[in-house]
Coordinates of C-alpha atoms in Angstrom, one line a residue:
M1 CA -37.3 145.5 -67.1
R2 CA -38.6 148.3 -69.2
A3 CA -41.1 147.7 -72.0
R4 CA -40.6 149.1 -75.5
G5 CA -42.2 152.5 -75.9
D6 CA -44.1 151.6 -79.0
A7 CA -45.6 148.3 -77.7
A8 CA -46.5 149.2 -74.1
T9 CA -47.4 152.9 -74.4
R10 CA -50.7 154.4 -75.6
V11 CA -50.9 157.9 -77.0
E12 CA -54.2 159.8 -76.5
R13 CA -55.4 163.2 -77.6
W14 CA -56.5 165.1 -74.5
D15 CA -59.2 167.8 -74.3
G16 CA -58.9 170.8 -72.0
T17 CA -60.5 169.1 -69.1
R18 CA -58.1 166.1 -69.3
V19 CA -55.1 168.5 -69.5
R20 CA -56.3 170.4 -66.5
D21 CA -57.1 167.2 -64.5
R22 CA -53.7 165.7 -65.3
A23 CA -51.7 168.9 -64.9
D24 CA -49.7 167.5 -62.0
D25 CA -48.6 164.5 -64.1
L26 CA -47.8 166.8 -67.1
A27 CA -45.9 169.1 -64.7
A28 CA -43.7 166.2 -63.6
L29 CA -42.9 165.4 -67.2
L30 CA -42.1 169.1 -67.9
A31 CA -39.9 169.3 -64.8
D32 CA -38.0 166.1 -65.8
T33 CA -37.5 167.5 -69.3
V34 CA -36.0 170.8 -68.0
A35 CA -33.9 169.0 -65.4
S36 CA -32.4 166.8 -68.1
G37 CA -31.2 169.9 -69.9
A38 CA -33.8 170.2 -72.7
S39 CA -34.5 173.8 -73.8
V40 CA -38.3 173.9 -73.7
G41 CA -38.7 177.5 -72.5
F42 CA -37.9 177.2 -68.8
L43 CA -34.9 177.8 -66.6
A44 CA -33.8 175.2 -64.0
P45 CA -34.8 174.5 -61.4
L46 CA -38.4 174.4 -62.5
G47 CA -40.7 174.3 -59.5
H48 CA -43.7 172.0 -59.5
A49 CA -46.2 174.8 -58.9
Q50 CA -44.9 176.8 -61.8
A51 CA -45.1 173.8 -64.1
V52 CA -48.6 173.0 -63.0
A53 CA -49.7 176.6 -63.6
W54 CA -48.2 176.5 -67.1
W55 CA -50.1 173.3 -68.0
R56 CA -53.3 174.8 -66.6
E57 CA -52.9 177.7 -69.0
R58 CA -52.4 175.1 -71.8
A59 CA -55.7 173.5 -70.7
E60 CA -57.5 176.8 -71.4
A61 CA -55.9 177.0 -74.8
T62 CA -56.8 173.4 -75.6
A63 CA -60.4 174.0 -74.5
A64 CA -60.5 177.1 -76.8
G65 CA -59.2 175.1 -79.8
R66 CA -55.9 177.0 -80.1
L67 CA -53.9 174.0 -79.0
A68 CA -54.1 170.2 -79.5
V69 CA -52.3 168.0 -76.9
W70 CA -51.4 164.4 -77.0
A71 CA -50.1 162.5 -74.0
A72 CA -48.2 159.2 -74.0
L73 CA -49.2 156.9 -71.1
D74 CA -47.3 153.8 -69.9
P75 CA -49.2 150.7 -68.7
R76 CA -49.4 152.2 -65.2
D77 CA -51.1 155.3 -66.6
R78 CA -48.0 157.5 -66.0
V79 CA -47.4 160.4 -68.4
T80 CA -44.2 159.6 -70.3
G81 CA -44.4 162.0 -73.2
T82 CA -46.4 164.7 -74.8
V83 CA -46.6 166.8 -78.0
G84 CA -48.8 169.7 -79.1
L85 CA -49.9 171.5 -82.1
A86 CA -50.5 175.3 -81.8
Y87 CA -53.0 176.7 -84.2
P88 CA -52.7 180.3 -85.5
D89 CA -55.7 182.5 -85.2
K90 CA -55.2 184.6 -88.4
P91 CA -57.3 183.8 -91.5
N92 CA -54.2 183.7 -93.7
S93 CA -52.4 181.0 -91.7
R94 CA -55.1 178.4 -91.1
H95 CA -53.2 176.0 -93.4
R96 CA -50.4 175.6 -90.9
A97 CA -49.6 174.7 -87.2
E98 CA -46.6 174.9 -85.0
L99 CA -45.3 171.7 -83.4
V100 CA -44.7 172.5 -79.7
K101 CA -43.4 170.8 -76.6
L102 CA -42.4 167.4 -77.9
M103 CA -41.2 165.9 -74.6
V104 CA -40.3 162.4 -73.5
H105 CA -39.5 161.5 -69.9
R106 CA -35.9 160.3 -69.3
C107 CA -37.2 156.8 -68.3
A108 CA -38.9 156.4 -71.7
R109 CA -36.2 157.8 -74.1
G110 CA -34.5 155.6 -76.7
Q111 CA -37.6 153.5 -77.3
G112 CA -39.1 155.3 -80.3
L113 CA -41.7 157.3 -78.3
G114 CA -40.5 160.7 -79.6
R115 CA -40.9 159.5 -83.2
R116 CA -44.3 158.1 -82.4
L117 CA -45.5 161.3 -80.8
L118 CA -44.1 163.3 -83.8
T119 CA -45.9 161.0 -86.3
T120 CA -49.1 161.3 -84.3
A121 CA -49.1 165.1 -84.5
E122 CA -48.2 165.1 -88.2
Q123 CA -51.0 162.7 -89.1
A124 CA -53.5 164.6 -87.0
A125 CA -52.5 167.9 -88.7
A126 CA -52.8 166.4 -92.1
A127 CA -56.2 164.9 -91.2
D128 CA -57.3 168.4 -90.1
G129 CA -56.3 169.9 -93.5
R130 CA -53.0 171.4 -92.4
T131 CA -50.4 171.4 -95.2
L132 CA -47.5 173.0 -93.3
L133 CA -45.9 172.4 -89.9
H134 CA -43.1 174.4 -88.3
L135 CA -41.0 174.3 -85.1
D136 CA -37.9 175.6 -83.5
T137 CA -35.4 173.5 -81.5
E138 CA -32.1 174.1 -79.8
T139 CA -29.3 173.8 -82.3
G140 CA -27.3 170.7 -81.7
S141 CA -29.9 169.1 -79.5
P142 CA -30.8 165.4 -79.9
A143 CA -34.2 166.5 -81.2
E144 CA -32.6 167.9 -84.4
E145 CA -31.7 164.4 -85.6
L146 CA -35.2 163.2 -84.9
Y147 CA -36.7 166.0 -87.1
R148 CA -34.2 165.6 -89.9
S149 CA -34.7 161.8 -90.0
A150 CA -38.5 162.4 -90.1
G151 CA -38.2 164.5 -93.2
W152 CA -38.3 168.0 -91.7
S153 CA -36.4 170.7 -93.6
R154 CA -34.0 173.1 -92.0
A155 CA -35.0 176.7 -92.6
G156 CA -32.1 178.4 -90.7
T157 CA -30.5 179.2 -87.4
I158 CA -31.0 182.1 -85.1
P159 CA -28.0 182.9 -82.7
D160 CA -28.6 183.5 -79.0
Y161 CA -32.3 182.7 -79.4
A162 CA -33.1 181.4 -76.0
A163 CA -31.4 180.5 -72.7
S164 CA -30.8 176.9 -71.9
P165 CA -32.1 175.6 -68.6
A166 CA -28.8 176.6 -67.1
G167 CA -29.2 180.2 -68.4
V168 CA -26.7 180.1 -71.2
L169 CA -27.8 181.7 -74.5
R170 CA -28.1 179.1 -77.3
P171 CA -28.9 179.2 -81.0
T172 CA -32.1 177.7 -82.3
T173 CA -32.8 176.0 -85.6
L174 CA -36.1 176.5 -87.4
Y175 CA -37.6 173.5 -89.2
Y176 CA -40.7 173.0 -91.4
K177 CA -42.5 170.1 -93.0
R178 CA -45.0 170.1 -95.8
L179 CA -47.6 167.6 -95.3
G180 CA -49.0 165.4 -98.2
G181 CA -45.6 165.2 -99.9
R182 CA -45.7 168.8 -101.3
R183 CA -42.3 170.5 -101.7
S184 CA -41.4 173.9 -103.0
A185 CA -38.8 174.3 -105.7
G186 CA -36.2 175.6 -103.2
E187 CA -36.3 172.7 -100.8
G188 CA -33.3 170.5 -100.4
G189 CA -33.6 166.7 -100.2
G190 CA -33.5 164.7 -97.0
G191 CA -34.4 167.7 -94.8
R192 CA -31.0 169.2 -95.1
D193 CA -29.8 172.5 -96.6
G194 CA -28.7 172.0 -100.3

């Protein structure tokens, strides 16, 4: 029997050392995400060594303060999800961050974990003084409904933006969310185009 994601799973912010030390576990999550067809920047099949190397690079970025990483851990301490915030290094963009690599393992999907990770990142960004978040996601993916239902606004779609894990060019949709309830005059309601 599978426990509900929100009740049995803990979400922790990891520093660079923890990301590096758990790179094997994070790599397994990344490989599962790619194998399930999610477009997170890799082609299938994704080898374990390549996934570990990618996470070790993220450990360096986390240690340098350019990236924040949260991991979801089940009661057995297995990594079942992750989300990150990438911070720009330009002085004129320190008010924003990019939401990156929101991933939930197939065994933990449908339990509210994706929303919990998203909320964790949004709250941390607001607490850090960020007033704007942005992201891109494959058009028509299940993630789009999550972002729309969480109040993200659609900015537009770019055709043939990235290849799916199968190598097929797919469009991506850009989303943003103002934190603290601020909205610009041109934003439509409910995160949809007006």
